[in-house]
Amino acid sequence: AAGLALFIALGPRPGGVGDTRYVAVVTSGGEAPAMIVSIDTAAGTARVRPVGAEAPAGHSLELWYVGADKTPKSLGLIGKDAARLPLPAGSEDARRGEGVFAVSVEPPNGSATGLPTGPVVYTGKLIRD
């Protein structure tokens, strides 16, 4: 189901020479996708497509990239609409298709500490698109 959702959401597209793209289907324990994150290495951006992610009342969902150094780096708050976000400093592993995306439940304005403060409710590993 996750693979089908990924194909439908991203669909086939031509790639230019040197273009490398990676995706992560972000789920909660193998359930239906919560969101799909795709990395465009040429642009240095992450495209986030919420599919079934839901924030608890009075809270926000914050997207984090976790690379080889194991330090979460915030990409920002996730809304109901698709968004293109710049990759944060220190996320060079993402440009090589390495790492994991995680989503935590945070206060309405996001984590004030620069690290996840609430429970991680969704995760997904990068794979080559």
Short mmCIF file of N, CA and C in Angstrom, two decimals:
data_model
loop_
_atom_site.label_atom_id
_atom_site.label_comp_id
_atom_site.label_asym_id
_atom_site.label_seq_id
_atom_site.Cartn_x
_atom_site.Cartn_y
_atom_site.Cartn_z
N ALA A 1 0.83 -1.19 0.00
CA ALA A 1 0.00 0.00 0.00
C ALA A 1 0.87 1.26 0.00
N ALA A 2 1.94 1.23 0.79
CA ALA A 2 2.83 2.39 0.85
C ALA A 2 3.49 2.63 -0.49
N GLY A 3 3.91 1.56 -1.16
CA GLY A 3 4.53 1.70 -2.47
C GLY A 3 3.57 2.26 -3.50
N LEU A 4 2.32 1.79 -3.47
CA LEU A 4 1.31 2.30 -4.39
C LEU A 4 1.04 3.77 -4.12
N ALA A 5 0.94 4.14 -2.85
CA ALA A 5 0.73 5.55 -2.51
C ALA A 5 1.88 6.41 -3.01
N LEU A 6 3.09 5.89 -2.88
CA LEU A 6 4.27 6.61 -3.35
C LEU A 6 4.22 6.81 -4.86
N PHE A 7 3.87 5.76 -5.61
CA PHE A 7 3.79 5.86 -7.07
C PHE A 7 2.71 6.85 -7.49
N ILE A 8 1.55 6.77 -6.84
CA ILE A 8 0.46 7.68 -7.19
C ILE A 8 0.83 9.12 -6.87
N ALA A 9 1.44 9.34 -5.70
CA ALA A 9 1.77 10.70 -5.27
C ALA A 9 2.86 11.33 -6.11
N LEU A 10 3.87 10.55 -6.45
CA LEU A 10 5.00 11.13 -7.17
C LEU A 10 4.92 10.88 -8.67
N GLY A 11 4.41 9.72 -9.05
CA GLY A 11 4.28 9.38 -10.47
C GLY A 11 5.61 9.39 -11.19
N PRO A 12 5.66 8.80 -12.37
CA PRO A 12 6.90 8.82 -13.13
C PRO A 12 7.18 10.22 -13.65
N ARG A 13 8.45 10.57 -13.70
CA ARG A 13 8.83 11.87 -14.26
C ARG A 13 10.22 11.74 -14.84
N PRO A 14 10.49 12.45 -15.90
CA PRO A 14 11.82 12.38 -16.48
C PRO A 14 12.83 13.08 -15.60
N GLY A 15 14.03 12.56 -15.56
CA GLY A 15 15.08 13.18 -14.77
C GLY A 15 16.17 13.67 -15.69
N GLY A 16 16.75 14.79 -15.34
CA GLY A 16 17.85 15.33 -16.13
C GLY A 16 19.15 14.67 -15.74
N VAL A 17 20.18 14.91 -16.53
CA VAL A 17 21.48 14.36 -16.23
C VAL A 17 21.97 14.93 -14.91
N GLY A 18 22.40 14.06 -14.01
CA GLY A 18 22.91 14.51 -12.73
C GLY A 18 21.83 14.72 -11.68
N ASP A 19 20.55 14.66 -12.06
CA ASP A 19 19.48 14.79 -11.07
C ASP A 19 19.43 13.53 -10.23
N THR A 20 19.40 13.70 -8.93
CA THR A 20 19.22 12.58 -8.03
C THR A 20 18.11 12.95 -7.08
N ARG A 21 17.18 12.04 -6.95
CA ARG A 21 16.04 12.28 -6.06
C ARG A 21 15.89 11.10 -5.14
N TYR A 22 15.50 11.41 -3.92
CA TYR A 22 15.26 10.40 -2.91
C TYR A 22 13.89 10.68 -2.30
N VAL A 23 13.24 9.63 -1.82
CA VAL A 23 11.94 9.78 -1.18
C VAL A 23 11.91 9.00 0.12
N ALA A 24 11.01 9.39 0.99
CA ALA A 24 10.72 8.66 2.22
C ALA A 24 9.21 8.63 2.38
N VAL A 25 8.67 7.44 2.56
CA VAL A 25 7.26 7.30 2.90
C VAL A 25 7.22 7.26 4.42
N VAL A 26 6.67 8.29 5.01
CA VAL A 26 6.70 8.48 6.46
C VAL A 26 5.41 7.91 7.04
N THR A 27 5.56 6.90 7.92
CA THR A 27 4.39 6.19 8.46
C THR A 27 4.51 6.04 9.97
N SER A 28 3.47 5.48 10.52
CA SER A 28 3.46 5.11 11.94
C SER A 28 3.39 3.60 12.01
N GLY A 29 4.54 2.96 12.12
CA GLY A 29 4.58 1.51 12.28
C GLY A 29 4.00 0.72 11.14
N GLY A 30 4.25 1.14 9.90
CA GLY A 30 3.80 0.38 8.74
C GLY A 30 2.36 0.63 8.33
N GLU A 31 1.71 1.56 8.98
CA GLU A 31 0.33 1.89 8.60
C GLU A 31 0.33 2.70 7.30
N ALA A 32 -0.85 3.14 6.88
CA ALA A 32 -0.97 3.97 5.69
C ALA A 32 -0.05 5.18 5.82
N PRO A 33 0.49 5.68 4.71
CA PRO A 33 1.41 6.81 4.78
C PRO A 33 0.80 8.04 5.46
N ALA A 34 1.62 8.69 6.28
CA ALA A 34 1.23 9.96 6.89
C ALA A 34 1.64 11.10 5.99
N MET A 35 2.82 10.94 5.35
CA MET A 35 3.30 11.94 4.41
C MET A 35 4.38 11.32 3.54
N ILE A 36 4.65 11.99 2.45
CA ILE A 36 5.71 11.58 1.54
C ILE A 36 6.67 12.76 1.44
N VAL A 37 7.95 12.47 1.68
CA VAL A 37 8.99 13.49 1.61
C VAL A 37 9.91 13.12 0.46
N SER A 38 10.12 14.04 -0.47
CA SER A 38 11.06 13.79 -1.56
C SER A 38 12.16 14.84 -1.50
N ILE A 39 13.38 14.37 -1.73
CA ILE A 39 14.56 15.24 -1.69
C ILE A 39 15.02 15.52 -3.11
N ASP A 40 15.17 16.77 -3.46
CA ASP A 40 15.73 17.18 -4.74
C ASP A 40 17.15 17.66 -4.44
N THR A 41 18.14 16.82 -4.76
CA THR A 41 19.52 17.15 -4.41
C THR A 41 20.03 18.35 -5.19
N ALA A 42 19.57 18.53 -6.42
CA ALA A 42 20.03 19.67 -7.23
C ALA A 42 19.57 20.99 -6.63
N ALA A 43 18.34 21.02 -6.14
CA ALA A 43 17.77 22.25 -5.58
C ALA A 43 18.05 22.40 -4.09
N GLY A 44 18.43 21.31 -3.42
CA GLY A 44 18.65 21.37 -1.97
C GLY A 44 17.37 21.57 -1.20
N THR A 45 16.28 20.95 -1.69
CA THR A 45 14.99 21.11 -1.04
C THR A 45 14.35 19.77 -0.73
N ALA A 46 13.41 19.82 0.19
CA ALA A 46 12.57 18.67 0.50
C ALA A 46 11.14 19.07 0.18
N ARG A 47 10.45 18.23 -0.57
CA ARG A 47 9.04 18.47 -0.86
C ARG A 47 8.24 17.54 0.04
N VAL A 48 7.33 18.12 0.80
CA VAL A 48 6.55 17.38 1.78
C VAL A 48 5.10 17.35 1.32
N ARG A 49 4.56 16.14 1.22
CA ARG A 49 3.15 15.97 0.84
C ARG A 49 2.42 15.24 1.96
N PRO A 50 1.69 15.96 2.81
CA PRO A 50 0.90 15.28 3.83
C PRO A 50 -0.16 14.41 3.16
N VAL A 51 -0.31 13.19 3.65
CA VAL A 51 -1.31 12.28 3.11
C VAL A 51 -2.35 11.98 4.18
N GLY A 52 -1.90 11.46 5.32
CA GLY A 52 -2.83 11.13 6.40
C GLY A 52 -2.36 11.63 7.74
N ALA A 53 -1.37 12.51 7.77
CA ALA A 53 -0.84 13.02 9.04
C ALA A 53 -1.86 13.91 9.73
N GLU A 54 -2.01 13.68 11.02
CA GLU A 54 -2.95 14.49 11.79
C GLU A 54 -2.30 14.91 13.10
N ALA A 55 -2.37 16.19 13.38
CA ALA A 55 -1.84 16.71 14.65
C ALA A 55 -2.93 16.61 15.72
N PRO A 56 -2.56 16.21 16.93
CA PRO A 56 -3.55 16.24 18.01
C PRO A 56 -4.02 17.67 18.27
N ALA A 57 -5.22 17.81 18.79
CA ALA A 57 -5.78 19.14 19.07
C ALA A 57 -4.83 19.96 19.94
N GLY A 58 -4.61 21.22 19.54
CA GLY A 58 -3.77 22.12 20.30
C GLY A 58 -2.28 21.91 20.11
N HIS A 59 -1.89 21.09 19.14
CA HIS A 59 -0.48 20.80 18.88
C HIS A 59 -0.18 20.92 17.39
N SER A 60 1.10 20.93 17.06
CA SER A 60 1.56 20.94 15.68
C SER A 60 2.43 19.72 15.43
N LEU A 61 2.60 19.40 14.15
CA LEU A 61 3.54 18.35 13.76
C LEU A 61 4.78 19.03 13.20
N GLU A 62 5.95 18.60 13.67
CA GLU A 62 7.21 19.16 13.19
C GLU A 62 8.01 18.06 12.52
N LEU A 63 8.55 18.37 11.33
CA LEU A 63 9.33 17.41 10.55
C LEU A 63 10.81 17.58 10.86
N TRP A 64 11.50 16.45 11.08
CA TRP A 64 12.92 16.44 11.43
C TRP A 64 13.67 15.53 10.48
N TYR A 65 14.88 15.92 10.13
CA TYR A 65 15.79 15.06 9.38
C TYR A 65 16.85 14.56 10.36
N VAL A 66 17.12 13.27 10.35
CA VAL A 66 18.14 12.69 11.23
C VAL A 66 19.14 11.96 10.34
N GLY A 67 20.37 12.48 10.30
CA GLY A 67 21.44 11.89 9.49
C GLY A 67 22.35 11.02 10.32
N ALA A 68 23.54 10.78 9.80
CA ALA A 68 24.52 9.90 10.44
C ALA A 68 24.94 10.38 11.82
N ASP A 69 24.91 11.70 12.05
CA ASP A 69 25.33 12.20 13.36
C ASP A 69 24.25 12.04 14.43
N LYS A 70 23.07 11.56 14.01
CA LYS A 70 21.95 11.27 14.91
C LYS A 70 21.34 12.51 15.57
N THR A 71 21.72 13.70 15.12
CA THR A 71 21.15 14.93 15.66
C THR A 71 19.97 15.37 14.79
N PRO A 72 18.76 15.44 15.35
CA PRO A 72 17.61 15.89 14.56
C PRO A 72 17.77 17.35 14.14
N LYS A 73 17.40 17.62 12.88
CA LYS A 73 17.44 18.98 12.33
C LYS A 73 16.04 19.29 11.81
N SER A 74 15.46 20.36 12.30
CA SER A 74 14.09 20.70 11.94
C SER A 74 14.00 21.23 10.51
N LEU A 75 13.00 20.73 9.78
CA LEU A 75 12.65 21.31 8.49
C LEU A 75 11.48 22.26 8.63
N GLY A 76 10.78 22.17 9.76
CA GLY A 76 9.66 23.08 10.02
C GLY A 76 8.38 22.36 10.36
N LEU A 77 7.34 23.15 10.56
CA LEU A 77 6.03 22.62 10.89
C LEU A 77 5.33 22.12 9.64
N ILE A 78 4.54 21.09 9.79
CA ILE A 78 3.83 20.48 8.68
C ILE A 78 2.35 20.84 8.77
N GLY A 79 1.84 21.39 7.69
CA GLY A 79 0.42 21.72 7.62
C GLY A 79 -0.32 20.67 6.81
N LYS A 80 -1.47 21.03 6.34
CA LYS A 80 -2.28 20.10 5.54
C LYS A 80 -1.95 20.16 4.06
N ASP A 81 -1.22 21.19 3.63
CA ASP A 81 -0.90 21.37 2.22
C ASP A 81 0.54 20.98 1.93
N ALA A 82 0.81 20.60 0.69
CA ALA A 82 2.17 20.28 0.27
C ALA A 82 3.04 21.52 0.41
N ALA A 83 4.31 21.28 0.72
CA ALA A 83 5.25 22.40 0.90
C ALA A 83 6.62 21.99 0.39
N ARG A 84 7.38 22.97 -0.08
CA ARG A 84 8.78 22.77 -0.46
C ARG A 84 9.62 23.52 0.57
N LEU A 85 10.48 22.77 1.25
CA LEU A 85 11.27 23.33 2.34
C LEU A 85 12.75 23.19 2.04
N PRO A 86 13.56 24.18 2.40
CA PRO A 86 15.00 24.03 2.20
C PRO A 86 15.56 23.00 3.17
N LEU A 87 16.53 22.23 2.71
CA LEU A 87 17.20 21.30 3.60
C LEU A 87 18.00 22.11 4.62
N PRO A 88 17.95 21.74 5.89
CA PRO A 88 18.66 22.52 6.90
C PRO A 88 20.17 22.32 6.81
N ALA A 89 20.91 23.26 7.36
CA ALA A 89 22.37 23.12 7.43
C ALA A 89 22.70 21.84 8.18
N GLY A 90 23.72 21.15 7.72
CA GLY A 90 24.13 19.91 8.37
C GLY A 90 23.37 18.69 7.89
N SER A 91 22.63 18.81 6.78
CA SER A 91 21.87 17.67 6.27
C SER A 91 22.47 17.14 4.97
N GLU A 92 23.80 17.20 4.87
CA GLU A 92 24.47 16.74 3.65
C GLU A 92 24.20 15.27 3.37
N ASP A 93 23.98 14.47 4.43
CA ASP A 93 23.67 13.05 4.23
C ASP A 93 22.41 12.88 3.39
N ALA A 94 21.46 13.79 3.52
CA ALA A 94 20.21 13.70 2.76
C ALA A 94 20.49 13.80 1.27
N ARG A 95 21.50 14.57 0.90
CA ARG A 95 21.85 14.72 -0.51
C ARG A 95 22.46 13.44 -1.07
N ARG A 96 22.87 12.54 -0.18
CA ARG A 96 23.39 11.23 -0.61
C ARG A 96 22.35 10.14 -0.42
N GLY A 97 21.14 10.52 -0.03
CA GLY A 97 20.07 9.55 0.16
C GLY A 97 20.17 8.78 1.45
N GLU A 98 20.86 9.33 2.41
CA GLU A 98 21.03 8.66 3.70
C GLU A 98 20.23 9.40 4.76
N GLY A 99 19.70 8.66 5.68
CA GLY A 99 19.01 9.28 6.81
C GLY A 99 17.56 8.92 6.90
N VAL A 100 16.94 9.49 7.91
CA VAL A 100 15.55 9.20 8.26
C VAL A 100 14.83 10.51 8.51
N PHE A 101 13.55 10.53 8.17
CA PHE A 101 12.69 11.64 8.54
C PHE A 101 11.81 11.20 9.69
N ALA A 102 11.59 12.10 10.62
CA ALA A 102 10.74 11.81 11.77
C ALA A 102 9.81 13.00 11.98
N VAL A 103 8.65 12.73 12.53
CA VAL A 103 7.67 13.77 12.82
C VAL A 103 7.31 13.66 14.30
N SER A 104 7.44 14.78 14.99
CA SER A 104 7.11 14.81 16.42
C SER A 104 5.90 15.72 16.66
N VAL A 105 5.23 15.45 17.75
CA VAL A 105 4.12 16.29 18.20
C VAL A 105 4.73 17.39 19.07
N GLU A 106 4.45 18.64 18.70
CA GLU A 106 5.05 19.79 19.38
C GLU A 106 3.98 20.82 19.76
N PRO A 107 4.36 21.81 20.58
CA PRO A 107 3.43 22.92 20.87
C PRO A 107 3.03 23.60 19.56
N PRO A 108 2.00 24.43 19.58
CA PRO A 108 1.50 25.05 18.34
C PRO A 108 2.55 25.75 17.49
N ASN A 109 3.57 26.36 18.09
CA ASN A 109 4.59 27.07 17.33
C ASN A 109 5.84 26.24 17.09
N GLY A 110 5.82 24.96 17.39
CA GLY A 110 6.97 24.09 17.20
C GLY A 110 7.86 24.03 18.42
N SER A 111 8.88 23.22 18.33
CA SER A 111 9.83 23.04 19.43
C SER A 111 10.59 24.34 19.68
N ALA A 112 10.66 24.73 20.93
CA ALA A 112 11.41 25.93 21.30
C ALA A 112 12.87 25.61 21.61
N THR A 113 13.22 24.32 21.66
CA THR A 113 14.57 23.92 22.04
C THR A 113 15.47 23.61 20.86
N GLY A 114 14.90 23.48 19.66
CA GLY A 114 15.69 23.09 18.51
C GLY A 114 15.83 21.58 18.38
N LEU A 115 15.22 20.86 19.29
CA LEU A 115 15.18 19.39 19.27
C LEU A 115 13.75 18.95 19.54
N PRO A 116 13.37 17.74 19.12
CA PRO A 116 12.02 17.27 19.40
C PRO A 116 11.75 17.25 20.91
N THR A 117 10.60 17.75 21.31
CA THR A 117 10.22 17.74 22.73
C THR A 117 9.06 16.79 22.98
N GLY A 118 8.30 16.48 21.95
CA GLY A 118 7.15 15.59 22.10
C GLY A 118 7.44 14.23 21.50
N PRO A 119 6.47 13.35 21.55
CA PRO A 119 6.67 12.00 21.01
C PRO A 119 6.83 12.02 19.49
N VAL A 120 7.66 11.11 18.99
CA VAL A 120 7.79 10.91 17.54
C VAL A 120 6.66 9.98 17.12
N VAL A 121 5.83 10.46 16.20
CA VAL A 121 4.65 9.70 15.80
C VAL A 121 4.76 9.08 14.41
N TYR A 122 5.66 9.58 13.58
CA TYR A 122 5.85 9.04 12.23
C TYR A 122 7.33 9.03 11.90
N THR A 123 7.77 8.03 11.14
CA THR A 123 9.16 7.97 10.65
C THR A 123 9.19 7.36 9.26
N GLY A 124 10.26 7.65 8.53
CA GLY A 124 10.46 7.07 7.20
C GLY A 124 11.90 7.22 6.76
N LYS A 125 12.44 6.16 6.15
CA LYS A 125 13.82 6.14 5.68
C LYS A 125 13.87 6.56 4.22
N LEU A 126 14.92 7.29 3.86
CA LEU A 126 15.11 7.69 2.47
C LEU A 126 15.44 6.49 1.59
N ILE A 127 14.88 6.48 0.40
CA ILE A 127 15.22 5.50 -0.64
C ILE A 127 15.38 6.25 -1.95
N ARG A 128 16.12 5.69 -2.89
CA ARG A 128 16.32 6.35 -4.18
C ARG A 128 15.05 6.28 -5.00
N ASP A 129 14.67 7.41 -5.58
CA ASP A 129 13.46 7.51 -6.41
C ASP A 129 13.77 7.05 -7.81
#
